[in-house]
Coordinates of C-alpha atoms in Angstrom, one line a residue:
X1 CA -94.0 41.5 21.0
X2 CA -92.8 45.0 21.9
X3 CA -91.8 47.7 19.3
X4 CA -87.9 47.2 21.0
X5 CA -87.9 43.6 20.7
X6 CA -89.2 43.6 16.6
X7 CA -86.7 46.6 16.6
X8 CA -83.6 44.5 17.8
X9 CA -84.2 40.9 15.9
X10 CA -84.5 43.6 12.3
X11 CA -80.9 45.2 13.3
X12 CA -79.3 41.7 13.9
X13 CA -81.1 40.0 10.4
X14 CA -79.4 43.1 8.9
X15 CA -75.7 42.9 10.7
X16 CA -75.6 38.7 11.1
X17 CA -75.8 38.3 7.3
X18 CA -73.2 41.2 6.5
X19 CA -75.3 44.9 6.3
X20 CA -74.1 46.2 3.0
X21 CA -75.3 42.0 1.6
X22 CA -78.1 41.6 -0.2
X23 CA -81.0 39.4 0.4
X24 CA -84.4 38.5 -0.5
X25 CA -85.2 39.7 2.9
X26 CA -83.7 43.1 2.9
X27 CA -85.9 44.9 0.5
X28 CA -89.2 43.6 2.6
X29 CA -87.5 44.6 5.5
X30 CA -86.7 47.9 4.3
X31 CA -91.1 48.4 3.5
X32 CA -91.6 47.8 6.9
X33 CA -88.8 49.8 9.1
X34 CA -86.6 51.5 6.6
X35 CA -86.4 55.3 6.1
X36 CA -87.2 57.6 2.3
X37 CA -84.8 57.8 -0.2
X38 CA -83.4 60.9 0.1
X39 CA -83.0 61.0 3.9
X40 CA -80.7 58.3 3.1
X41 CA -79.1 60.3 0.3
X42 CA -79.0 63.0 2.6
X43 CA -76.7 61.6 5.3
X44 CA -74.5 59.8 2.3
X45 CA -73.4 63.1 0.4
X46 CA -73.1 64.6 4.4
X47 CA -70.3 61.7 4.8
X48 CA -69.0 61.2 1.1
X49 CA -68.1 64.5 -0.2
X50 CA -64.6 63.7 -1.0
X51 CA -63.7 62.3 -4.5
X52 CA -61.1 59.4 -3.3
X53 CA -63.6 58.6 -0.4
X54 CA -66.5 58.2 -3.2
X55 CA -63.6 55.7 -5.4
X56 CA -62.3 53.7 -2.3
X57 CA -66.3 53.1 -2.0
X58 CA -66.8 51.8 -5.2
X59 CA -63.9 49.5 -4.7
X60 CA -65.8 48.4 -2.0
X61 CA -69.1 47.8 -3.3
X62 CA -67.2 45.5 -5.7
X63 CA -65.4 43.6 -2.9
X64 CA -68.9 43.3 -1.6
X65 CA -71.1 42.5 -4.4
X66 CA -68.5 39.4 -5.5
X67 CA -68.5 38.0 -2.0
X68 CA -72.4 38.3 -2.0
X69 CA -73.4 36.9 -4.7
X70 CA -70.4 34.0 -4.2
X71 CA -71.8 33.4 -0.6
X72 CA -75.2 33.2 -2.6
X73 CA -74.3 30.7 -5.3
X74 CA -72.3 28.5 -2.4
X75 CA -75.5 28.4 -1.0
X76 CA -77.0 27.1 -4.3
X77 CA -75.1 24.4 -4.8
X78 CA -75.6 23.3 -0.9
X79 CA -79.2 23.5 -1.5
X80 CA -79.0 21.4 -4.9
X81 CA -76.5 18.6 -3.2
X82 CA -79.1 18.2 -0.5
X83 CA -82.4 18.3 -2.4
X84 CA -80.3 15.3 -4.8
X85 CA -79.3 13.3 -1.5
X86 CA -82.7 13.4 -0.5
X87 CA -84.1 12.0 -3.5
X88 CA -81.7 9.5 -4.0
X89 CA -82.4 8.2 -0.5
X90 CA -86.1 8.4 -1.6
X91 CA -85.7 6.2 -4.8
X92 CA -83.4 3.8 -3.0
X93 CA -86.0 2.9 -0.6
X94 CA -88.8 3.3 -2.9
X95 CA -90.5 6.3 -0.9
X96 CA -92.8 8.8 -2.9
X97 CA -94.6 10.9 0.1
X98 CA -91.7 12.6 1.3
X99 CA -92.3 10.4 5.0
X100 CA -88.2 10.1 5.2
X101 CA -86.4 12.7 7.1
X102 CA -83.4 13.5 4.7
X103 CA -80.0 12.7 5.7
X104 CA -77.8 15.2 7.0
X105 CA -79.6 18.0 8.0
X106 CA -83.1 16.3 8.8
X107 CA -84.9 18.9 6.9
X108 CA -86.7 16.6 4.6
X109 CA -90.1 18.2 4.3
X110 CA -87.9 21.8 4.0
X111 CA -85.9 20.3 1.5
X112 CA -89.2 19.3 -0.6
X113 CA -90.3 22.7 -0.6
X114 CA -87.2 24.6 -2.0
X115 CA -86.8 21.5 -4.7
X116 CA -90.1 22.9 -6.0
X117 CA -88.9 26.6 -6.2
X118 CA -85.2 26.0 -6.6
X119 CA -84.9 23.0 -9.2
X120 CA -88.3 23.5 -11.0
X121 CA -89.1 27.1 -11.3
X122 CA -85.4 27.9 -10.8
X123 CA -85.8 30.1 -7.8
X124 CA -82.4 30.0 -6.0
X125 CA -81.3 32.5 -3.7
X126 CA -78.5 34.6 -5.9
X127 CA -81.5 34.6 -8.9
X128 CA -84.2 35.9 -6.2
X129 CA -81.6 38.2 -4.4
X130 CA -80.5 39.8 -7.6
X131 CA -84.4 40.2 -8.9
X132 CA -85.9 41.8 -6.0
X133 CA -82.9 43.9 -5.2
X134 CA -82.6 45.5 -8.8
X135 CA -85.9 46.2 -8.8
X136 CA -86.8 47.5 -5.6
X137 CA -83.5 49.9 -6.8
X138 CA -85.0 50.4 -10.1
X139 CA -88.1 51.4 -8.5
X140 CA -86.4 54.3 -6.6
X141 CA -86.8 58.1 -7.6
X142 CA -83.8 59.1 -8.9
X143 CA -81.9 59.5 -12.2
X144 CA -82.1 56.3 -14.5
X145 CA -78.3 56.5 -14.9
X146 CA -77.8 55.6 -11.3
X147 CA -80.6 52.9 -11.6
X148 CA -79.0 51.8 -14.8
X149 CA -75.6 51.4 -12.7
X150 CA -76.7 49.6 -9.7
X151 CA -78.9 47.4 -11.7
X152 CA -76.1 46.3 -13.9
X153 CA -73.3 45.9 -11.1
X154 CA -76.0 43.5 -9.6
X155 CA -76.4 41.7 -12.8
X156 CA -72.7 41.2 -13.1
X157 CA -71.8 40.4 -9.7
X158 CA -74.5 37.2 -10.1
X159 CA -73.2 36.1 -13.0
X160 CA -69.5 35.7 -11.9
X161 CA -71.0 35.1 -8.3
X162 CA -69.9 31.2 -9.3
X163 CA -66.6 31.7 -10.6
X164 CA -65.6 33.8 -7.8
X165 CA -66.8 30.9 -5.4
X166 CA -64.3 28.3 -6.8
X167 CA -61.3 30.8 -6.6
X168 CA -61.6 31.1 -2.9
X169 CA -58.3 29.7 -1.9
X170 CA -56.6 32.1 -4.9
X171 CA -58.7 34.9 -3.3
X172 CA -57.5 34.3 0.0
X173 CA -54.2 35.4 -1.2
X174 CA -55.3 38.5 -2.7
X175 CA -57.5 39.7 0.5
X176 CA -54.7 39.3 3.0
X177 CA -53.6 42.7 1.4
X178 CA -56.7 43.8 2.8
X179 CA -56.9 42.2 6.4
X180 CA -54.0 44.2 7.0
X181 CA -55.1 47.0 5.8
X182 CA -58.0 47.5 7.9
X183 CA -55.7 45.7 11.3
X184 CA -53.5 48.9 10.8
X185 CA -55.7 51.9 10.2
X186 CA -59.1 50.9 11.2
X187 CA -60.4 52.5 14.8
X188 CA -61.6 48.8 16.2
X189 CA -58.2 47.2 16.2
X190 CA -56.1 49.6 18.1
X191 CA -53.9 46.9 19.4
X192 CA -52.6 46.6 16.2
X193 CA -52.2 50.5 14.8
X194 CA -48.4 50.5 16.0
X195 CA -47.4 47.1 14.4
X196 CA -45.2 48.1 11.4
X197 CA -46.8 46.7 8.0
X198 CA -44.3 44.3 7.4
X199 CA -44.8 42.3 10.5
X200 CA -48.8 42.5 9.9
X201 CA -48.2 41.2 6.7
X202 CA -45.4 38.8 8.0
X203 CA -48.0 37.5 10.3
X204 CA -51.3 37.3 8.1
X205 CA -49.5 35.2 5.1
X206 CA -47.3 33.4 8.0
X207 CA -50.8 32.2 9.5
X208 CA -52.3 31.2 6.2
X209 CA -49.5 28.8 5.0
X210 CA -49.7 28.0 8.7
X211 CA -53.8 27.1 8.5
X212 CA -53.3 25.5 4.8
X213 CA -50.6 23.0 6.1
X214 CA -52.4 22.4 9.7
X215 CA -55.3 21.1 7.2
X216 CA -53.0 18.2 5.6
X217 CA -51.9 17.1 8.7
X218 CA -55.3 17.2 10.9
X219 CA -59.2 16.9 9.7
X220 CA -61.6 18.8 11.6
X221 CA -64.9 17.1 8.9
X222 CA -66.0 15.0 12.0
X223 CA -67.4 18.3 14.5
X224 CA -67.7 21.1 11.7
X225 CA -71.6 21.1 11.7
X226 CA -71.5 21.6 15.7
X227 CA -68.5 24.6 15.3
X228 CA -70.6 26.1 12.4
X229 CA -73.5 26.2 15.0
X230 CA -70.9 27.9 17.1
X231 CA -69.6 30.2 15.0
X232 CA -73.2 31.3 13.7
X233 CA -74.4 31.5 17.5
X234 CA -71.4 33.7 17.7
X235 CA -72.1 36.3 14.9
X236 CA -75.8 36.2 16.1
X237 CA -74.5 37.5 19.5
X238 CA -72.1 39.7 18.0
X239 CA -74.3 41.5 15.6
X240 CA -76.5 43.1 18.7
X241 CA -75.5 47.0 18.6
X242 CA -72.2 46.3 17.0
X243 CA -71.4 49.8 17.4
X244 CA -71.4 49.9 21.8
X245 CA -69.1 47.2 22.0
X246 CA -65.5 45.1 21.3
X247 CA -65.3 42.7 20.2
X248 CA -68.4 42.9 17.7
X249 CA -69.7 41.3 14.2
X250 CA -67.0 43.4 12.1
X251 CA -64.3 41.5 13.7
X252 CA -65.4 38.6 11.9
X253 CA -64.0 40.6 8.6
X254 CA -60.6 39.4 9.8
X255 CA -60.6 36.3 11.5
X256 CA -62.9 34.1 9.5
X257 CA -61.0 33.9 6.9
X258 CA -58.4 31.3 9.0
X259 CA -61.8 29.5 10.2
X260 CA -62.9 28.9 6.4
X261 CA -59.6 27.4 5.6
X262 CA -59.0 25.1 8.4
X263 CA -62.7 23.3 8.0
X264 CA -62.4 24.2 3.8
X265 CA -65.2 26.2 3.9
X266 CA -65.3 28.5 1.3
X267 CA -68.9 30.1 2.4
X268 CA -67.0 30.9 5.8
X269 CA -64.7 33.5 3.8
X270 CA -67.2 35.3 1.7
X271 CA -69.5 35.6 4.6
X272 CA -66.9 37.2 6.4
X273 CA -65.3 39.6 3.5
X274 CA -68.9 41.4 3.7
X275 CA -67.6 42.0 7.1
X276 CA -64.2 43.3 5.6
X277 CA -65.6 45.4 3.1
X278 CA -67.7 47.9 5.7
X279 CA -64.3 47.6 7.7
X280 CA -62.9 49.2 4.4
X281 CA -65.8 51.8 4.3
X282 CA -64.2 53.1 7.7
X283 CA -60.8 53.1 6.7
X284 CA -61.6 54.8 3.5
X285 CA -63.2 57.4 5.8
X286 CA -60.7 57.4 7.8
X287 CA -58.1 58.6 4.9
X288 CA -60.3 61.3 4.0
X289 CA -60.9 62.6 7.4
X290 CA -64.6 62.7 6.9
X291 CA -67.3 61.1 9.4
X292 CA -68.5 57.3 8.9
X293 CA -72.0 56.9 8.3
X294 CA -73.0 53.5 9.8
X295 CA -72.0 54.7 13.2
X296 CA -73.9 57.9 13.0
X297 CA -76.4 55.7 12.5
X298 CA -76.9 53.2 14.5
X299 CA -79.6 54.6 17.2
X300 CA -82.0 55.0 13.6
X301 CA -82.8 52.0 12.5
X302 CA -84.9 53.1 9.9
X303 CA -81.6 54.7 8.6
X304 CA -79.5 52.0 9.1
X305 CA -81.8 49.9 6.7
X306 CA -82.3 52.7 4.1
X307 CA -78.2 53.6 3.8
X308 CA -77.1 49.5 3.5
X309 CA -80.5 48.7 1.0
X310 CA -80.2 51.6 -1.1
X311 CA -76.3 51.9 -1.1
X312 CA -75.6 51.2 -4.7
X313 CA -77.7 54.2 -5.6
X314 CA -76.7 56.2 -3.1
X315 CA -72.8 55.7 -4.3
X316 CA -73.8 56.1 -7.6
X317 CA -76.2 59.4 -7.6
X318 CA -73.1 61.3 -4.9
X319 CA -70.2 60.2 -7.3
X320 CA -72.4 61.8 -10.3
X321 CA -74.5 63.7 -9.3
X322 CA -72.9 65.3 -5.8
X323 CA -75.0 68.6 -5.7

């Protein structure tokens, strides 16, 4: 496999599943292709020298680290229902060798091994994400009040990580604020820069009583597994060099949450407001009048990898330490 291909399926694992999200995979990722430490704190102060740009950040990393780790601990649950159906089915039909393709997804034998890491040594993805993400932070050179920081905004975004996840429809209402914030000053959506903000907002809350009510009245359960295929497919395609093209990945931020509530899909919505979030990076730049990173960026993969992995310390270390 070429350098280019290995090159491009890295840059779409790290845009598909949101790039400022953390994963188990991220950190490995980051050993392999990312960049040094301080190259990446060297292009964050460049870009983050302004204080309000440095505090519309840190609103964001918390926007990002509660939809992460509520994504995460969706994704828990899924894994636990599945790994029960399976064996249920198993002791119904009195089947001990894991011969039975589960139902559902047909990932028995898959199912088997996460049951042994996620029931029995409790190995589920938020747990795994938040370990080898705080300390593959912890293990960078810089001051141990930064570490200190990231570590424990990790740490607290996995333990609410659940109770965020069941407040999704409540959240919905409090991120529309948001959706229209990045429709009327980010640079993507210059369609909608001359709408005035009340008929954004008019039409963001219009649509979601709109999408709640279409949802009594219609069921879209039967085909959901074949459109979250499609919408997947979709963010797949749409992560390639988000930065050359329109539509891209970062649209997602403000469409999926209408997606998630017409199939009731709370995963939908936190997958998507990691999307937001960077789309909140740019409009914080944007206010400042200073330069966003991520775009600078995006011809370095290397750099790509070290400014989204190491982001908490790099926001910490400029907002304290900015010399």
């Amino acid at each position: 496999m070429s350098k280019y291909r290995v090159h491009t399926a890295v840059a779409l694992l790290n845009y598909t599943f949101a790039p400022f999200f953390g994963w188990p995979h991220k950190p490995i990722l980051h050993c392999f292709f990312g960049t040094n430490y301080n190259r990446a704190l060297d292009h964050f102060r460049r870009d983050h020298s302004d204080p309000l740009n440095i505090i519309l950040h840190l609103m964001c990393l918390v926007l990002q680290l509660g939809a992460n780790f509520a994504l995460t601990s969706i994704l828990d649950d899924w894994i636990s229902r599945e790994i029960s159906t399976s064996v249920r089915y198993d002791d119904a039909h009195g089947i001990d060798d894991g011969s039975v393709i589960a139902p559902v997804m047909n990932l028995h034998p898959v199912l088997r091994a996460l049951a042994s890491l996620h029931g029995v040594r409790g190995c589920t993805i938020s747990r795994v994400t938040a370990v080898v993400w705080c300390g593959y932070l912890l293990m960078v050179p810089t001051n141990v009040i930064v570490r200190a920081l990231s570590t424990a905004c990790i740490v607290a975004a996995y333990v609410v990580g659940p109770t965020i996840s069941s407040l999704w429809i409540e959240i919905l209402w409090i991120t529309g604020v948001l959706h229209v914030v990045v429709l009327k000053y980010h640079r993507f959506y210059t369609w909608t820069h001359r709408a005035p903000v009340l008929l954004l907002f008019a039409a963001r809350y219009g649509l979601q009583v709109a999408a709640m009510h279409t949802h009594q009245w219609i069921s879209f359960d039967s085909n959901v597994k074949y459109s979250n295929i499609g919408l997947c497919c979709g963010i797949l395609f749409l992560s390639h060099r988000p930065w050359t093209r329109h539509p891209n990945c970062f649209y997602f931020g403000v469409t999926g949450w209408a997606y998630a509530l017409l199939t009731m899909q709370p995963w939908v919505l936190f997958w998507s407001t990691g999307f937001l979030a960077s789309s909140l990076q740019g409009c914080a730049h944007k206010f400042t009048g200073q330069m966003p990173t991520m775009p600078q960026l995006s011809a370095n993969l290397a750099d790509e990898l070290g400014h989204t992995v190491f982001f908490p310390n790099l926001l910490f270390e400029t907002a304290l330490f900015p010399d």
